Amino acid sequence: MLRAFCGASTEIGCVASEEEDEPRTCGEVMGDASFTVGEYVAVFDPLDGSKNIDASLPVGTVFGIYKCPLGRVATKETFLQKGNEMVAAGYVLYSATTVLVLTLGSGVDGFTLDPDKGIFLQTHPDIRIPSAGPIYSFNEANYRDFSSPVKRYLDALKEGSSVTGLRPNARYVGALVADVHNILINGGIYGYPATRTNTNGKLRLLYESCPMAMIMEQAGGAGSTGSHGRILDVMPTDIHQRVPTFLGSIENVYELDQFHQYYDDEFAQEEEEKKKD
């Protein structure tokens, strides 16, 4: 549905989805080459948290929009842009209500679906994330497989020695959109770190990490990879590239970055060794 919606637009020339191996031009999607002329390309994860459906838990959709280089037809390489080149990003949360959160690069606004009228109403103007928050959202079933900086950070939170001075609360739904929305509204940090079996993490840079990082930054928060700096500064080399992802209040994310600065990240070192080989 998302692919067809973008394909029918005269503004979008090419789409890339987490669910497909390769991008597709809108001409291919619509069966008409005239639809390939749009100035923008769209990336999206159409159904984030799909494993939650059977349990009637929240799921969502994540999307980002990039501009094509002037005068060029969109190709696979068009998608290989840093996140700070995005012109728009957003997500839709399907839960007790259907909420659209959107940024066009000048702040973040939230809209709630009115099911009777079939329209979205602006219900959260100019969303600003608290500078620090009590919530941490990590899948701690993987704790033993996290890198040393992440383990130390989580231990500090639970011991009460975090510089934020806030008593922590653990919240984890298992859907990126639901967990990040909770952090955006209430403050704190969301993390999907690297593990021993997934040394680059599991979230995809283009479809998930970059759109969410843009939203967080536009709301006054931050998005970091931990060992490799700001998410929006990462230059993708593949459309399905994965990165460790930390999103949330600026003080929480800054503190986690400090743990990566002062303690060795064994997984990041392994990745650097592989590149040298």
Short mmCIF file of C-alpha atoms in Angstrom, two decimals:
data_model
loop_
_atom_site.label_atom_id
_atom_site.label_comp_id
_atom_site.label_asym_id
_atom_site.label_seq_id
_atom_site.Cartn_x
_atom_site.Cartn_y
_atom_site.Cartn_z
CA MET A 1 0.00 0.00 0.00
CA LEU A 2 2.79 2.45 0.90
CA ARG A 3 4.67 1.57 -2.25
CA ALA A 4 1.60 2.17 -4.41
CA PHE A 5 0.79 5.41 -2.57
CA CYS A 6 4.30 6.76 -3.21
CA GLY A 7 4.24 5.38 -6.75
CA ALA A 8 1.11 7.30 -7.60
CA SER A 9 2.70 10.57 -6.45
CA THR A 10 4.24 12.88 -9.02
CA GLU A 11 6.82 13.97 -6.42
CA ILE A 12 8.35 10.56 -5.50
CA GLY A 13 10.53 8.95 -8.16
CA CYS A 14 11.80 5.84 -6.38
CA VAL A 15 11.05 3.87 -3.20
CA ALA A 16 13.03 1.52 -0.96
CA SER A 17 11.46 -0.71 1.64
CA GLU A 18 12.90 -2.80 4.45
CA GLU A 19 10.77 -5.65 3.09
CA GLU A 20 12.39 -5.68 -0.39
CA ASP A 21 15.95 -6.44 -1.47
CA GLU A 22 16.24 -3.61 -4.00
CA PRO A 23 14.70 -0.16 -4.52
CA ARG A 24 12.00 0.19 -7.16
CA THR A 25 11.27 3.16 -9.35
CA CYS A 26 7.73 4.46 -9.19
CA GLY A 27 7.51 3.69 -12.89
CA GLU A 28 8.04 0.00 -12.08
CA VAL A 29 5.52 0.17 -9.24
CA MET A 30 2.82 1.80 -11.39
CA GLY A 31 3.69 0.13 -14.70
CA ASP A 32 4.21 3.52 -16.34
CA ALA A 33 7.64 5.13 -16.85
CA SER A 34 6.16 8.63 -16.52
CA PHE A 35 5.93 8.11 -12.74
CA THR A 36 9.74 7.92 -12.42
CA VAL A 37 10.27 11.69 -12.72
CA GLY A 38 9.71 12.77 -9.09
CA GLU A 39 12.24 14.97 -7.29
CA TYR A 40 12.30 12.83 -4.14
CA VAL A 41 12.90 9.26 -3.00
CA ALA A 42 11.15 7.57 -0.06
CA VAL A 43 12.43 4.95 2.39
CA PHE A 44 10.21 3.11 4.84
CA ASP A 45 9.69 0.22 7.20
CA PRO A 46 6.02 -0.49 6.44
CA LEU A 47 5.25 -2.60 9.52
CA ASP A 48 7.59 -2.19 12.44
CA GLY A 49 7.06 -4.64 15.31
CA SER A 50 5.03 -7.11 13.23
CA LYS A 51 5.58 -9.84 15.86
CA ASN A 52 3.37 -7.80 18.21
CA ILE A 53 0.27 -8.22 16.06
CA ASP A 54 -0.77 -11.63 17.38
CA ALA A 55 -0.64 -10.27 20.94
CA SER A 56 -2.58 -7.09 20.02
CA LEU A 57 0.39 -4.92 20.99
CA PRO A 58 1.36 -1.65 19.25
CA VAL A 59 3.00 -1.65 15.82
CA GLY A 60 4.00 1.17 13.51
CA THR A 61 5.35 2.54 10.24
CA VAL A 62 8.59 4.54 9.83
CA PHE A 63 9.49 6.66 6.79
CA GLY A 64 12.02 9.18 5.49
CA ILE A 65 12.23 11.39 2.40
CA TYR A 66 15.39 12.39 0.52
CA LYS A 67 15.82 14.70 -2.45
CA CYS A 68 17.28 13.47 -5.74
CA PRO A 69 20.29 15.33 -7.15
CA LEU A 70 19.03 17.99 -9.54
CA GLY A 71 18.42 16.72 -13.05
CA ARG A 72 19.11 13.06 -12.27
CA VAL A 73 16.83 10.04 -12.37
CA ALA A 74 16.73 8.19 -9.04
CA THR A 75 18.84 5.02 -8.79
CA LYS A 76 20.00 2.79 -5.96
CA GLU A 77 22.90 5.17 -5.31
CA THR A 78 20.44 8.03 -4.73
CA PHE A 79 19.49 6.39 -1.43
CA LEU A 80 23.08 6.33 -0.18
CA GLN A 81 22.91 9.74 1.49
CA LYS A 82 23.67 10.74 5.05
CA GLY A 83 20.67 11.13 7.30
CA ASN A 84 21.33 14.84 7.63
CA GLU A 85 20.32 15.13 3.95
CA MET A 86 16.75 14.02 4.71
CA VAL A 87 14.07 16.61 4.02
CA ALA A 88 11.32 14.89 6.03
CA ALA A 89 10.81 11.96 8.40
CA GLY A 90 8.01 10.51 10.44
CA TYR A 91 6.28 7.54 11.92
CA VAL A 92 2.77 6.28 12.49
CA LEU A 93 1.90 4.50 15.74
CA TYR A 94 -1.02 2.07 15.58
CA SER A 95 -2.18 1.67 19.17
CA ALA A 96 -5.13 2.81 21.29
CA THR A 97 -5.17 5.73 18.86
CA THR A 98 -3.43 6.15 15.51
CA VAL A 99 -0.79 8.85 15.83
CA LEU A 100 1.31 10.45 13.07
CA VAL A 101 4.52 12.19 14.17
CA LEU A 102 6.16 14.27 11.45
CA THR A 103 9.12 16.58 10.92
CA LEU A 104 9.88 18.64 7.82
CA GLY A 105 13.15 19.87 9.28
CA SER A 106 11.76 22.70 11.40
CA GLY A 107 10.40 21.03 14.53
CA VAL A 108 8.15 18.06 15.23
CA ASP A 109 4.37 17.88 15.29
CA GLY A 110 1.96 15.10 16.22
CA PHE A 111 -1.41 14.32 14.68
CA THR A 112 -4.11 11.92 15.85
CA LEU A 113 -6.52 10.17 13.50
CA ASP A 114 -10.19 11.05 13.87
CA PRO A 115 -11.76 7.73 12.74
CA ASP A 116 -15.18 9.29 12.23
CA LYS A 117 -13.97 12.01 9.86
CA GLY A 118 -11.07 10.01 8.43
CA ILE A 119 -8.60 12.87 8.94
CA PHE A 120 -5.59 13.56 11.15
CA LEU A 121 -5.98 16.40 13.64
CA GLN A 122 -2.99 18.23 15.08
CA THR A 123 -2.95 17.22 18.73
CA HIS A 124 0.74 17.63 19.65
CA PRO A 125 2.12 20.90 18.24
CA ASP A 126 5.87 21.54 18.48
CA ILE A 127 6.81 18.39 20.42
CA ARG A 128 9.85 18.88 22.65
CA ILE A 129 11.47 15.93 24.39
CA PRO A 130 12.57 16.56 28.01
CA SER A 131 16.31 17.22 28.27
CA ALA A 132 16.56 14.19 30.58
CA GLY A 133 14.13 11.44 31.40
CA PRO A 134 13.70 8.40 33.66
CA ILE A 135 12.73 5.78 31.07
CA TYR A 136 15.21 3.37 29.54
CA SER A 137 14.04 1.06 26.80
CA PHE A 138 16.47 -1.79 26.05
CA ASN A 139 15.88 -5.49 25.48
CA GLU A 140 17.73 -6.61 28.58
CA ALA A 141 17.36 -10.25 27.64
CA ASN A 142 20.46 -9.50 25.54
CA TYR A 143 22.34 -7.84 28.41
CA ARG A 144 25.13 -10.44 28.56
CA ASP A 145 25.79 -9.92 24.84
CA PHE A 146 26.02 -6.12 25.02
CA SER A 147 29.38 -4.35 24.78
CA SER A 148 31.14 -3.22 27.94
CA PRO A 149 30.16 0.51 27.64
CA VAL A 150 26.46 -0.35 27.32
CA LYS A 151 26.57 -2.79 30.25
CA ARG A 152 28.32 -0.21 32.41
CA TYR A 153 25.80 2.46 31.43
CA LEU A 154 22.83 0.25 32.28
CA ASP A 155 24.44 -0.75 35.57
CA ALA A 156 24.92 2.93 36.45
CA LEU A 157 21.26 3.62 35.70
CA LYS A 158 20.03 0.84 37.93
CA GLU A 159 22.49 1.66 40.71
CA GLY A 160 21.24 5.25 40.76
CA SER A 161 24.61 6.75 39.82
CA SER A 162 23.45 8.25 36.51
CA VAL A 163 24.36 11.93 36.11
CA THR A 164 20.70 12.69 35.32
CA GLY A 165 19.87 12.02 38.97
CA LEU A 166 16.57 10.40 38.01
CA ARG A 167 15.26 7.09 39.31
CA PRO A 168 15.06 4.83 36.24
CA ASN A 169 12.01 3.03 34.89
CA ALA A 170 12.35 0.17 32.41
CA ARG A 171 9.82 0.09 29.56
CA TYR A 172 10.14 -2.13 26.50
CA VAL A 173 7.34 -2.99 24.07
CA GLY A 174 9.44 -4.58 21.33
CA ALA A 175 8.31 -2.24 18.55
CA LEU A 176 10.65 0.61 17.65
CA VAL A 177 7.83 3.09 16.98
CA ALA A 178 6.04 2.38 20.26
CA ASP A 179 9.19 2.50 22.37
CA VAL A 180 10.58 5.64 20.73
CA HIS A 181 7.22 7.41 20.97
CA ASN A 182 7.17 6.75 24.71
CA ILE A 183 10.69 8.20 25.01
CA LEU A 184 9.79 11.22 22.86
CA ILE A 185 6.81 12.12 25.05
CA ASN A 186 8.22 11.27 28.48
CA GLY A 187 11.99 11.51 28.13
CA GLY A 188 14.73 8.93 28.57
CA ILE A 189 16.69 6.72 26.21
CA TYR A 190 15.92 3.95 23.72
CA GLY A 191 18.70 1.57 22.75
CA TYR A 192 19.23 -1.26 20.31
CA PRO A 193 22.96 -1.88 20.80
CA ALA A 194 25.35 -4.15 19.01
CA THR A 195 25.61 -7.68 20.41
CA ARG A 196 28.09 -10.51 20.05
CA THR A 197 26.01 -12.07 17.28
CA ASN A 198 25.00 -8.76 15.64
CA THR A 199 28.03 -6.49 15.93
CA ASN A 200 26.36 -3.77 13.84
CA GLY A 201 23.09 -3.96 15.73
CA LYS A 202 19.83 -4.95 14.02
CA LEU A 203 18.14 -1.66 13.13
CA ARG A 204 18.55 -0.51 9.56
CA LEU A 205 20.19 2.86 9.06
CA LEU A 206 18.01 4.13 6.19
CA TYR A 207 14.59 2.81 7.17
CA GLU A 208 14.65 3.07 10.95
CA SER A 209 17.62 4.75 12.60
CA CYS A 210 17.94 7.88 10.43
CA PRO A 211 14.24 8.84 10.38
CA MET A 212 13.97 8.37 14.14
CA ALA A 213 17.21 10.28 14.76
CA MET A 214 15.97 13.20 12.67
CA ILE A 215 12.73 13.31 14.67
CA MET A 216 14.61 13.18 17.97
CA GLU A 217 17.04 15.93 17.01
CA GLN A 218 14.26 18.15 15.70
CA ALA A 219 12.48 17.69 19.04
CA GLY A 220 15.58 18.68 21.01
CA GLY A 221 16.93 15.18 21.62
CA ALA A 222 19.76 13.14 20.12
CA GLY A 223 20.52 10.06 18.07
CA SER A 224 23.83 8.22 18.41
CA THR A 225 25.56 5.03 17.29
CA GLY A 226 27.59 4.95 20.50
CA SER A 227 31.10 4.28 19.22
CA HIS A 228 30.79 5.97 15.82
CA GLY A 229 29.09 9.23 16.69
CA ARG A 230 25.89 10.82 15.45
CA ILE A 231 23.52 8.61 13.47
CA LEU A 232 22.76 11.32 10.92
CA ASP A 233 26.48 11.62 10.07
CA VAL A 234 26.86 7.97 9.03
CA MET A 235 27.38 7.57 5.28
CA PRO A 236 25.53 4.42 4.18
CA THR A 237 27.28 1.96 1.90
CA ASP A 238 24.29 -0.34 1.43
CA ILE A 239 20.54 0.28 1.54
CA HIS A 240 20.09 -2.41 4.19
CA GLN A 241 23.04 -1.35 6.36
CA ARG A 242 22.54 -1.76 10.10
CA VAL A 243 23.89 0.39 12.93
CA PRO A 244 23.79 0.34 16.76
CA THR A 245 21.10 2.87 17.67
CA PHE A 246 20.51 5.05 20.73
CA LEU A 247 17.76 7.67 20.72
CA GLY A 248 16.34 9.96 23.35
CA SER A 249 16.82 12.91 25.66
CA ILE A 250 20.03 14.79 25.01
CA GLU A 251 21.45 14.32 28.51
CA ASN A 252 20.72 10.58 28.54
CA VAL A 253 22.29 10.00 25.12
CA TYR A 254 25.28 12.22 25.95
CA GLU A 255 25.93 10.18 29.09
CA LEU A 256 25.85 6.94 27.13
CA ASP A 257 28.28 8.43 24.59
CA GLN A 258 30.63 9.24 27.47
CA PHE A 259 30.64 5.58 28.49
CA HIS A 260 31.64 4.69 24.91
CA GLN A 261 34.40 7.28 25.05
CA TYR A 262 35.93 6.08 28.33
CA TYR A 263 35.43 2.31 28.07
CA ASP A 264 36.58 0.06 25.24
CA ASP A 265 33.88 -1.15 22.84
CA GLU A 266 35.08 -4.60 21.87
CA PHE A 267 32.55 -4.95 19.06
CA ALA A 268 33.56 -1.67 17.40
CA GLN A 269 37.20 -2.76 17.59
CA GLU A 270 36.33 -6.09 15.94
CA GLU A 271 34.58 -4.26 13.10
CA GLU A 272 37.62 -2.03 12.54
CA GLU A 273 39.88 -5.09 12.41
CA LYS A 274 37.61 -6.69 9.79
CA LYS A 275 37.85 -3.55 7.63
CA LYS A 276 41.66 -3.66 7.82
CA ASP A 277 41.69 -7.31 6.77
#
